[in-house]
Coordinates of C-alpha atoms in Angstrom, one line a residue:
P1 CA -12.4 -95.5 39.3
L2 CA -13.6 -92.4 37.4
L3 CA -16.8 -93.9 37.0
R4 CA -17.0 -94.6 40.8
S5 CA -16.1 -91.5 41.8
M6 CA -18.6 -89.5 40.0
D7 CA -21.3 -91.6 41.8
V8 CA -19.9 -90.5 44.7
V9 CA -19.9 -86.9 44.0
S10 CA -23.3 -87.3 42.3
D11 CA -25.0 -89.0 45.5
A12 CA -23.4 -86.5 48.1
A13 CA -24.6 -83.5 46.3
L14 CA -28.3 -84.7 45.9
R15 CA -27.7 -84.8 49.7
I16 CA -26.8 -81.0 49.8
L17 CA -29.6 -80.2 47.2
R18 CA -32.4 -82.3 49.3
L19 CA -31.5 -80.0 52.2
F20 CA -32.2 -76.8 50.4
G21 CA -35.4 -78.0 49.2
N22 CA -34.9 -79.7 45.9
T23 CA -36.6 -82.7 45.3
T24 CA -36.5 -83.0 41.7
T25 CA -32.9 -83.4 40.9
K26 CA -32.1 -87.1 40.3
R27 CA -28.6 -86.9 39.2
V28 CA -25.3 -84.5 39.5
V29 CA -22.9 -84.9 37.0
A30 CA -19.2 -83.6 36.9
T31 CA -18.6 -82.1 33.9
V32 CA -15.1 -81.4 32.0
G33 CA -14.2 -78.9 29.1
A34 CA -10.3 -80.3 28.1
E35 CA -8.3 -77.7 26.8
Q36 CA -5.9 -79.4 24.6
E37 CA -2.1 -77.4 23.6
Y38 CA 0.2 -79.1 21.3
F39 CA 2.9 -77.8 18.8
L40 CA 3.3 -78.5 15.3
V41 CA 6.6 -79.0 13.3
N42 CA 7.7 -80.1 9.8
K43 CA 7.8 -83.8 10.0
A44 CA 11.2 -83.6 7.6
T45 CA 12.5 -81.4 10.4
Y46 CA 11.2 -83.6 13.0
D47 CA 12.7 -86.9 11.6
K48 CA 16.0 -85.6 12.0
R49 CA 15.8 -84.9 15.6
K50 CA 16.6 -88.3 17.7
D51 CA 15.3 -86.6 20.9
L52 CA 12.0 -85.5 19.5
I53 CA 11.5 -89.1 18.0
F54 CA 12.8 -91.3 21.2
T55 CA 11.5 -88.8 23.8
G56 CA 9.0 -86.4 22.7
R57 CA 11.0 -83.1 23.3
T58 CA 14.3 -81.6 22.7
L59 CA 17.1 -82.6 25.0
F60 CA 19.8 -80.1 23.2
G61 CA 18.8 -76.8 21.6
A62 CA 20.0 -73.7 22.3
P63 CA 17.6 -70.8 21.8
A64 CA 16.6 -69.2 18.8
P65 CA 17.0 -65.6 18.3
K66 CA 13.4 -64.9 18.6
G67 CA 10.9 -66.4 21.0
Q68 CA 7.6 -65.9 21.9
E69 CA 8.6 -62.2 23.5
L70 CA 6.1 -60.5 21.0
D71 CA 3.5 -62.5 21.4
D72 CA 3.3 -62.1 17.3
H73 CA 2.1 -65.8 17.1
Y74 CA -0.3 -65.8 19.9
F75 CA -2.2 -62.5 18.6
G76 CA -1.3 -63.5 14.4
S77 CA -3.5 -65.1 12.2
I78 CA -3.7 -68.8 11.9
K79 CA -1.3 -69.9 8.8
D80 CA -3.0 -71.4 6.4
R81 CA -1.3 -74.4 6.5
V82 CA -2.4 -74.9 10.0
A83 CA -5.5 -73.9 9.4
N84 CA -6.0 -76.7 6.9
Y85 CA -4.8 -78.9 9.5
M86 CA -7.5 -77.8 12.4
K87 CA -10.1 -77.9 9.9
D88 CA -9.4 -81.5 8.9
L89 CA -8.8 -82.3 12.6
D90 CA -12.2 -80.9 13.6
E91 CA -14.0 -82.8 10.7
H92 CA -12.5 -86.3 12.1
M93 CA -13.7 -85.4 15.8
W94 CA -17.2 -84.0 14.4
K95 CA -17.7 -87.6 13.3
L96 CA -16.8 -89.3 16.2
G97 CA -19.1 -87.1 17.7
I98 CA -16.4 -84.8 19.8
T99 CA -17.9 -81.8 20.0
S100 CA -14.6 -79.7 19.2
K101 CA -14.9 -76.1 18.8
T102 CA -12.3 -73.8 20.2
K103 CA -9.0 -73.7 17.9
H104 CA -6.5 -71.0 18.3
N105 CA -2.5 -70.0 18.2
E106 CA -1.1 -70.3 21.4
V107 CA 1.6 -68.2 23.4
A108 CA 4.6 -70.1 22.1
P109 CA 5.7 -70.0 18.5
A110 CA 4.2 -73.3 16.5
Q111 CA 1.9 -73.9 19.7
H112 CA -1.7 -74.3 19.3
E113 CA -5.0 -75.2 21.2
N114 CA -8.1 -76.6 20.7
A115 CA -11.2 -77.4 23.0
P116 CA -14.6 -78.9 23.3
I117 CA -17.9 -78.3 24.5
F118 CA -18.1 -79.7 28.0
A119 CA -19.2 -83.3 28.2
P120 CA -19.6 -85.5 31.4
A121 CA -16.1 -86.2 32.9
N122 CA -16.3 -89.7 31.9
L123 CA -17.2 -88.9 28.0
A124 CA -14.6 -85.7 28.3
T125 CA -12.0 -88.2 28.9
D126 CA -12.7 -90.8 26.3
Q127 CA -13.0 -88.3 23.9
N128 CA -9.5 -86.3 24.9
Q129 CA -7.9 -89.5 24.3
L130 CA -9.2 -90.0 20.7
T131 CA -8.3 -86.4 20.1
M132 CA -4.6 -86.7 21.2
E133 CA -5.1 -89.7 19.0
L134 CA -6.4 -88.1 15.8
M135 CA -4.3 -85.0 16.4
K136 CA -1.3 -87.1 16.0
K137 CA -2.7 -89.2 13.2
I138 CA -3.7 -86.4 11.1
A139 CA -0.8 -84.1 11.4
L140 CA 1.1 -87.0 9.4
E141 CA -1.3 -86.5 6.5
H142 CA -0.1 -82.8 6.5
D143 CA 3.4 -83.4 6.8
L144 CA 3.4 -82.6 10.3
V145 CA 4.2 -83.9 13.7
C146 CA 1.8 -82.9 16.5
L147 CA 4.1 -82.7 19.7
L148 CA 2.0 -83.5 23.0
H149 CA 5.1 -83.4 25.6
E150 CA 4.6 -80.8 28.1
K151 CA 7.7 -79.1 27.4
P152 CA 9.1 -79.8 24.1
F153 CA 11.5 -76.9 24.2
A154 CA 13.1 -75.1 26.6
G155 CA 12.9 -71.6 27.5
I156 CA 9.0 -70.6 25.6
N157 CA 5.8 -72.1 26.9
G158 CA 5.1 -75.8 27.6
S159 CA 1.9 -77.3 26.5
G160 CA -1.0 -77.9 29.2
K161 CA -4.4 -79.4 29.4
H162 CA -6.4 -77.4 31.4
D163 CA -9.3 -79.5 33.3
N164 CA -12.6 -77.4 33.5
W165 CA -14.5 -78.9 35.9
S166 CA -18.0 -78.5 37.3
L167 CA -21.1 -79.9 38.8
S168 CA -24.5 -79.7 36.7
T169 CA -27.8 -81.2 37.8
D170 CA -29.7 -83.7 35.3
D171 CA -32.4 -80.8 35.0
G172 CA -29.8 -78.6 33.6
Q173 CA -28.4 -76.4 36.6
N174 CA -24.8 -75.6 37.0
L175 CA -24.1 -76.0 40.8
L176 CA -20.8 -73.4 40.1
D177 CA -23.0 -70.7 38.8
P178 CA -22.9 -67.8 41.7
G179 CA -25.9 -66.3 40.2
K180 CA -26.2 -62.3 40.2
S181 CA -25.9 -62.3 44.0
P182 CA -23.3 -64.6 44.7
M183 CA -23.7 -63.4 48.7
E184 CA -27.5 -64.4 48.6
N185 CA -26.8 -67.5 47.0
A186 CA -26.6 -70.0 50.0
Q187 CA -26.7 -73.4 47.5
F188 CA -23.6 -71.5 45.6
L189 CA -21.4 -70.7 48.8
T190 CA -22.0 -74.3 49.9
F191 CA -20.6 -75.9 47.6
L192 CA -17.9 -73.3 46.9
V193 CA -16.7 -73.6 50.2
A194 CA -16.9 -77.8 50.2
I195 CA -14.3 -77.4 47.4
I196 CA -12.2 -74.9 49.2
K197 CA -12.0 -77.4 52.1
A198 CA -11.5 -80.2 49.5
V199 CA -8.4 -78.7 47.9
D200 CA -6.8 -77.4 51.2
E201 CA -7.4 -80.9 52.9
Y202 CA -6.2 -82.5 49.7
S203 CA -3.7 -80.6 47.8
D204 CA -1.1 -83.1 48.0
L205 CA -3.4 -85.5 46.1
L206 CA -4.1 -82.9 43.3
R207 CA -0.7 -82.3 42.6
L208 CA 0.2 -85.5 42.3
S209 CA -2.7 -86.2 40.0
V210 CA -0.6 -84.2 37.6
A211 CA 2.8 -85.2 38.4
S212 CA 4.9 -87.0 35.5
A213 CA 8.4 -86.0 34.6
G214 CA 7.6 -84.2 31.4
N215 CA 5.6 -82.4 33.6
D216 CA 7.9 -81.5 35.8
H217 CA 9.9 -79.4 33.1
R218 CA 6.9 -77.5 32.6
L219 CA 5.3 -76.1 36.2
G220 CA 6.5 -72.8 37.3
A221 CA 6.9 -70.8 34.6
N222 CA 6.1 -69.2 31.1
E223 CA 2.0 -69.5 32.0
A224 CA 2.5 -73.1 34.1
P225 CA 1.0 -72.6 37.7
P226 CA 3.7 -73.6 40.1
A227 CA 4.0 -76.9 41.9
I228 CA 2.3 -75.7 45.2
I229 CA -1.4 -75.8 44.9
S230 CA -3.8 -72.6 45.5
I231 CA -7.0 -71.6 44.8
F232 CA -7.6 -68.4 42.7
L233 CA -11.3 -66.9 43.3
G234 CA -11.0 -63.4 42.0
E235 CA -11.5 -59.9 43.4
E236 CA -15.3 -60.1 44.3
L237 CA -15.8 -63.8 45.4
E238 CA -12.8 -63.1 47.6
N239 CA -14.7 -60.2 49.3
V240 CA -17.8 -62.5 49.4
I241 CA -15.7 -65.1 51.3
E242 CA -14.6 -62.4 53.9
A243 CA -17.5 -60.6 54.7
L244 CA -19.1 -64.3 55.3
E245 CA -16.4 -64.7 57.8
E246 CA -16.7 -61.4 59.7
G247 CA -20.4 -61.3 60.0
R248 CA -20.9 -58.3 57.8
E249 CA -23.3 -57.4 55.1
Y250 CA -21.6 -57.2 51.1
T251 CA -22.3 -54.9 48.6
S252 CA -21.2 -56.2 45.1
G253 CA -18.8 -53.3 43.7
H254 CA -18.7 -53.9 40.1
S255 CA -16.3 -51.3 39.2
M256 CA -16.2 -49.9 35.5
F257 CA -13.6 -49.5 32.6
N258 CA -13.3 -45.8 31.8
V259 CA -12.7 -46.1 27.7
G260 CA -12.5 -42.8 27.6
V261 CA -13.6 -42.4 24.0
S262 CA -17.4 -40.5 23.7
S263 CA -18.5 -43.0 20.8
L264 CA -17.8 -46.3 22.9
P265 CA -19.8 -47.0 26.1
N266 CA -18.0 -47.7 29.3
F267 CA -18.5 -51.5 30.5
P268 CA -18.1 -53.3 33.8
K269 CA -14.7 -55.0 34.6
D270 CA -15.1 -59.0 34.9
T271 CA -14.5 -60.2 38.2
T272 CA -13.3 -63.5 36.8
D273 CA -10.1 -65.1 36.4
R274 CA -7.3 -63.0 35.0
N275 CA -4.4 -65.2 36.8
R276 CA -2.5 -67.4 34.4
T277 CA -0.1 -68.0 37.5
S278 CA -3.1 -70.2 39.7
P279 CA -3.1 -73.9 39.4
F280 CA -6.5 -74.0 40.5
A281 CA -8.8 -70.9 39.2
F282 CA -12.5 -70.0 39.7
T283 CA -13.6 -68.9 36.0
G284 CA -17.2 -67.7 36.2
N285 CA -18.9 -71.0 36.7
K286 CA -15.9 -73.8 37.0
F287 CA -12.7 -74.4 38.1
E288 CA -9.9 -74.4 35.8
F289 CA -7.1 -76.8 37.0
R290 CA -4.4 -75.4 34.9
S291 CA -1.7 -77.9 36.1
A292 CA -2.6 -80.8 33.8
G293 CA 0.0 -81.6 31.5
S294 CA -0.8 -81.9 27.9
S295 CA -0.5 -85.3 27.2
L296 CA -2.1 -86.6 30.9
N297 CA -5.0 -88.9 31.1
I298 CA -7.6 -86.7 32.8
A299 CA -9.6 -89.4 34.2
G300 CA -6.7 -88.8 37.4
P301 CA -7.3 -85.4 38.4
N302 CA -11.2 -85.9 37.6
T303 CA -11.4 -89.0 39.9
V304 CA -9.4 -86.9 42.4
L305 CA -11.4 -83.9 42.4
N306 CA -15.1 -85.7 42.5
T307 CA -13.6 -88.1 45.2
I308 CA -12.4 -85.1 47.7
V309 CA -15.1 -82.8 46.8
A310 CA -17.5 -86.0 47.7
N311 CA -16.0 -85.9 50.9
S312 CA -16.6 -82.5 51.9
L313 CA -20.3 -82.6 50.9
T314 CA -20.9 -85.7 52.9
E315 CA -19.4 -84.2 56.1
F316 CA -21.5 -81.0 55.1
A317 CA -24.6 -83.3 54.7
D318 CA -23.5 -85.1 57.9
E319 CA -23.7 -82.1 60.3
L320 CA -26.6 -80.4 58.3
E321 CA -29.1 -83.2 58.3
K322 CA -29.0 -82.9 62.2
A323 CA -29.3 -79.6 62.6
D324 CA -33.0 -78.1 64.3
D325 CA -32.3 -74.6 62.4
F326 CA -30.8 -75.2 58.9
N327 CA -29.9 -71.8 58.2
A328 CA -28.0 -71.0 61.5
A329 CA -26.4 -74.4 61.1
L330 CA -25.2 -73.4 57.3
H331 CA -24.1 -70.2 58.6
D332 CA -22.0 -71.3 61.3
L333 CA -20.6 -74.3 59.0
L334 CA -19.5 -72.2 56.2
V335 CA -17.7 -69.5 58.6
K336 CA -16.0 -72.3 60.6
N337 CA -14.8 -73.8 57.1
I338 CA -13.7 -70.7 55.8
K339 CA -11.6 -69.9 58.9
A340 CA -10.1 -73.3 58.5
H341 CA -9.4 -73.4 55.1
K342 CA -8.9 -69.9 53.9
R343 CA -5.0 -70.7 53.4
I344 CA -5.4 -72.0 50.3
I345 CA -7.0 -69.0 48.3
F346 CA -4.3 -66.5 47.0
N347 CA -4.9 -64.1 44.1
G348 CA -1.5 -63.1 43.8
N349 CA 1.6 -64.1 41.4
G350 CA 2.3 -67.7 41.9
Y351 CA 5.5 -67.2 40.2
G352 CA 6.9 -64.3 42.7
A353 CA 9.6 -65.8 45.0
E354 CA 7.4 -64.1 48.1
W355 CA 4.9 -66.7 47.2
L356 CA 7.0 -69.5 48.2
V357 CA 7.8 -67.9 51.1
E358 CA 4.1 -67.0 52.2
A359 CA 3.0 -71.0 51.2
E360 CA 5.4 -72.4 53.8
K361 CA 4.0 -69.9 56.0
R362 CA 0.5 -71.0 55.5
G363 CA 1.6 -74.5 56.1
L364 CA 0.5 -75.3 52.6
P365 CA 2.8 -78.2 50.5
N366 CA 5.7 -77.6 47.9
L367 CA 5.8 -81.0 46.0
K368 CA 8.4 -80.1 43.5
T369 CA 8.7 -83.0 41.2
T370 CA 7.0 -86.2 40.6
V371 CA 9.2 -88.2 42.9
D372 CA 8.4 -85.6 45.3
A373 CA 4.6 -86.3 45.1
I374 CA 4.1 -90.0 44.8
P375 CA 4.2 -90.8 48.5
A376 CA 1.1 -88.7 48.6
L377 CA -0.6 -92.1 47.2
T378 CA -0.4 -94.2 50.0
A379 CA -0.4 -91.3 52.9
E380 CA -2.9 -92.3 55.9
K381 CA -5.5 -89.6 55.2
N382 CA -5.7 -90.2 51.2
V383 CA -5.8 -94.1 51.7
K384 CA -8.7 -93.4 53.8
V385 CA -10.6 -91.0 51.6
F386 CA -10.4 -93.5 48.5
T387 CA -11.3 -96.5 50.4
K388 CA -14.2 -94.5 52.3
F389 CA -16.1 -94.3 49.3
G390 CA -14.5 -97.3 47.6
V391 CA -12.9 -95.4 44.6
Y392 CA -9.3 -97.3 45.0
S393 CA -8.8 -100.5 47.4
E394 CA -5.6 -99.8 49.5
V395 CA -3.9 -102.5 47.1
E396 CA -4.2 -100.3 43.8
L397 CA -3.0 -97.4 45.6
H398 CA 0.2 -99.2 46.6
A399 CA 0.3 -100.9 42.8
R400 CA 0.0 -97.7 41.2
Q401 CA 2.4 -96.0 43.2
E402 CA 5.0 -98.6 42.2
I403 CA 4.1 -98.0 38.8
N404 CA 4.4 -94.1 38.8
Y405 CA 8.0 -94.7 40.5
E406 CA 8.9 -97.1 37.7
N407 CA 7.7 -95.0 35.0
Y408 CA 9.3 -91.9 35.9
S409 CA 12.5 -93.8 36.3
K410 CA 11.8 -95.6 32.8
I411 CA 11.3 -92.0 31.0
I412 CA 14.4 -90.5 32.6
N413 CA 16.6 -93.6 31.6
I414 CA 15.7 -93.2 28.0
E415 CA 16.0 -89.3 27.8
A416 CA 19.5 -90.2 29.5
L417 CA 20.4 -92.5 27.1
T418 CA 19.3 -90.6 24.2
M419 CA 21.4 -87.6 25.0
L420 CA 24.4 -90.4 25.2
D421 CA 23.4 -91.5 21.5
M422 CA 23.2 -88.1 20.3
A423 CA 26.4 -86.3 21.9
R424 CA 28.4 -89.7 21.2
K425 CA 27.4 -90.7 17.7
D426 CA 26.4 -87.1 16.2
I427 CA 27.7 -84.0 18.1
L428 CA 30.9 -84.9 19.4
P429 CA 32.4 -86.1 15.8
A430 CA 30.9 -83.2 14.2
M431 CA 32.2 -80.7 16.6
S432 CA 36.1 -82.2 16.5
S433 CA 35.7 -82.3 12.8
Y434 CA 34.4 -78.4 12.5
S435 CA 37.4 -77.5 15.1
A436 CA 39.8 -79.1 13.0
E437 CA 38.6 -77.7 9.9
L438 CA 39.0 -74.1 11.6
A439 CA 42.2 -75.2 13.0
S440 CA 43.6 -76.5 9.5
D441 CA 42.4 -73.2 8.0
A442 CA 44.0 -70.9 10.1
A443 CA 47.2 -72.8 9.5
A444 CA 46.8 -72.6 5.8
K445 CA 46.4 -68.6 5.9
T446 CA 49.6 -68.5 8.1
A447 CA 51.3 -70.4 5.6
L448 CA 50.2 -68.5 3.1
L449 CA 50.3 -64.8 4.0
G450 CA 52.1 -65.1 7.2
D451 CA 50.4 -62.2 9.3
A452 CA 47.2 -63.3 8.5
D453 CA 44.4 -62.4 10.9
C454 CA 43.1 -65.8 12.1
S455 CA 41.5 -64.8 15.6
Y456 CA 38.3 -65.8 14.4
E457 CA 39.8 -69.6 13.7
K458 CA 41.8 -69.3 16.8
E459 CA 39.1 -68.1 19.2
S460 CA 36.5 -70.6 18.3
V461 CA 38.9 -73.5 18.1
K462 CA 40.3 -72.7 21.3
S463 CA 36.3 -72.2 22.6
L464 CA 35.1 -75.4 20.9
C465 CA 38.0 -77.6 22.5
A466 CA 36.8 -76.3 26.1
L467 CA 33.5 -76.7 25.6
I468 CA 33.9 -80.6 23.4
G469 CA 36.2 -81.3 26.6
A470 CA 33.7 -80.4 28.7
T471 CA 30.4 -82.3 26.7
H472 CA 33.1 -85.4 26.6
R473 CA 33.4 -85.2 30.4
G474 CA 29.5 -84.9 31.2
V475 CA 29.1 -87.9 28.5
K476 CA 31.2 -90.0 31.0
K477 CA 29.7 -88.8 34.1
L478 CA 26.3 -89.4 33.0
E479 CA 27.4 -93.1 31.6
D480 CA 28.9 -93.5 34.5
D481 CA 25.8 -92.5 37.0
L482 CA 23.5 -94.8 34.9
L483 CA 25.6 -97.6 35.5
A484 CA 25.6 -97.0 39.4
A485 CA 22.0 -96.6 38.9
K486 CA 21.7 -100.2 37.8
S487 CA 22.5 -101.5 41.3
V488 CA 19.5 -99.9 42.8
T489 CA 16.4 -102.0 42.9
A490 CA 13.9 -100.3 45.3
P491 CA 11.5 -98.3 43.0
E492 CA 11.4 -95.2 45.4
A493 CA 15.0 -95.2 45.6
L494 CA 15.5 -95.7 41.9
A495 CA 13.4 -92.9 41.3
D496 CA 15.5 -90.7 43.6
V497 CA 18.3 -91.3 42.1
Y498 CA 17.1 -90.2 38.6
K499 CA 15.5 -87.2 39.9
S500 CA 18.5 -85.8 42.2
T501 CA 21.6 -87.6 40.0
I502 CA 20.6 -88.5 36.5
L503 CA 18.8 -85.1 35.5
D504 CA 21.4 -82.9 37.3
D505 CA 23.8 -85.1 34.7
M506 CA 21.6 -84.2 31.9
R507 CA 21.4 -80.5 32.6
A508 CA 25.4 -79.9 33.0
L509 CA 25.4 -81.9 29.3
R510 CA 23.2 -80.0 28.0
I511 CA 24.8 -76.4 28.8
S512 CA 28.2 -77.4 27.2
V513 CA 26.3 -78.8 23.8
D514 CA 23.7 -75.7 23.7
E515 CA 26.8 -73.6 24.2
M516 CA 29.0 -75.5 21.2
E517 CA 25.5 -75.2 19.3
T518 CA 26.1 -71.2 19.3
L519 CA 29.7 -71.2 17.9
A520 CA 29.1 -73.8 14.9
S521 CA 28.5 -73.3 11.6
A522 CA 24.8 -74.2 10.3
K523 CA 26.5 -76.9 8.1
A524 CA 28.4 -78.5 10.6
W525 CA 26.0 -78.7 13.4
P526 CA 24.2 -82.5 12.9
Y527 CA 20.4 -81.3 14.0
P528 CA 17.9 -78.8 13.0
C529 CA 18.0 -75.9 15.4
Y530 CA 15.4 -74.2 17.5
G531 CA 15.0 -71.6 14.7
D532 CA 14.0 -74.5 12.0
L533 CA 11.6 -76.5 14.4
L534 CA 9.6 -73.5 15.9
F535 CA 9.8 -71.4 12.5
G536 CA 9.3 -74.0 10.0
V537 CA 5.9 -74.5 9.4
R538 CA 4.8 -71.7 6.8

């Protein structure tokens, strides 16, 4: 499907280029640069966490006293041990022809990133799959474990895989490069408006292309974009679009930073992306699809992007090829589509509650979970666009839909069973013994001293007993609901049970367990804590 989609977007783009007088380009290539975020933890610590071993994320865990609030990991130097890992990883990647270039700390403690030079979408996809395999394998050689789950730790940044997508000709022209004067670059504007149209018409497909049980935990906070798909253009490009729509001339107004120091020159403000909450942002000469999760195979989102943009370009070409006056027809086409699809453009804060209200007013879909997004695969308009270009058949789409439902349910089921195992076998016995020990200490002190102040022991035992009871009840409810789920046979209905019932049970169970962790001694708690996991690599 990815290769098919690359062919159709090339064919459609060539039709547009021919209209602009380009007779030399023979192929247009969808190019991708996949930034890869990940966590590194000590293997010895990882081996003591059943949840990380079975699911890739921590199902329990109280916050560490320090998180990412100081940004000192992000802006700090790379630790020697991590730098050695990165160097080793680079050498292995280069041997395989993977052009790894960028590596740095990311915002969360223990979080890092690498990124390659752009490549054709199919090659970038293969290389990213190899990269993830190498990252895990080489980490073990350094007594580390590489975590690629989208949200391995609650309360801090999750890991994404920003999919930087563009279109380039075989003779070296980036079709998303605005040049020095975007308003005068009609070819660039044609491709830009085609992409705006595509994203607006098929935002549900783009949301689906990054949907997974893991990514549901990540989207919407901590530098991850919201589930609502929108486009960030930046101030200057948005002004260009508005001027074109309103039929007025636009003069670039590059403002300057006044440094305020005589020994340093003033410099122009960068007009490209600075919005970390945008799902789909224009970043100079490409679009950065930030919604993709760190473990995702990027073939999916790039297949969707190529197909829907090919559809827009094809519709543009169909109309423009029949025009007697190309320039007039192009102007009218661009203005018409800007007016029809400008609702998808949003430069504001994607985390704000007001955006939810505004997006609803605009009619933009808010597919909050994977289960909400999966039906998009077989929506009539989406089946039509995939079958029109031969990228997927309708049978394939229905098969993928069923597999997505089944995969989602299996992942949540494994996580729920792991929580039960941890709570039943380790946490409840450990806390029962610990509370009994505190009670015994209080009784012994009272027997010996009579008037001994045992408020710490008594209050701790009281709190722990209440939490042990809440945890036991939470375990029982989760067990009962999992048993009931076995009677649901339809894939869609079962996935909905896991989304609406099992996940709620898991959240409730985690609350009581995480609070117990804050009351237990380090010696009594059966698992390494967040502090050990996030700050243990030195």
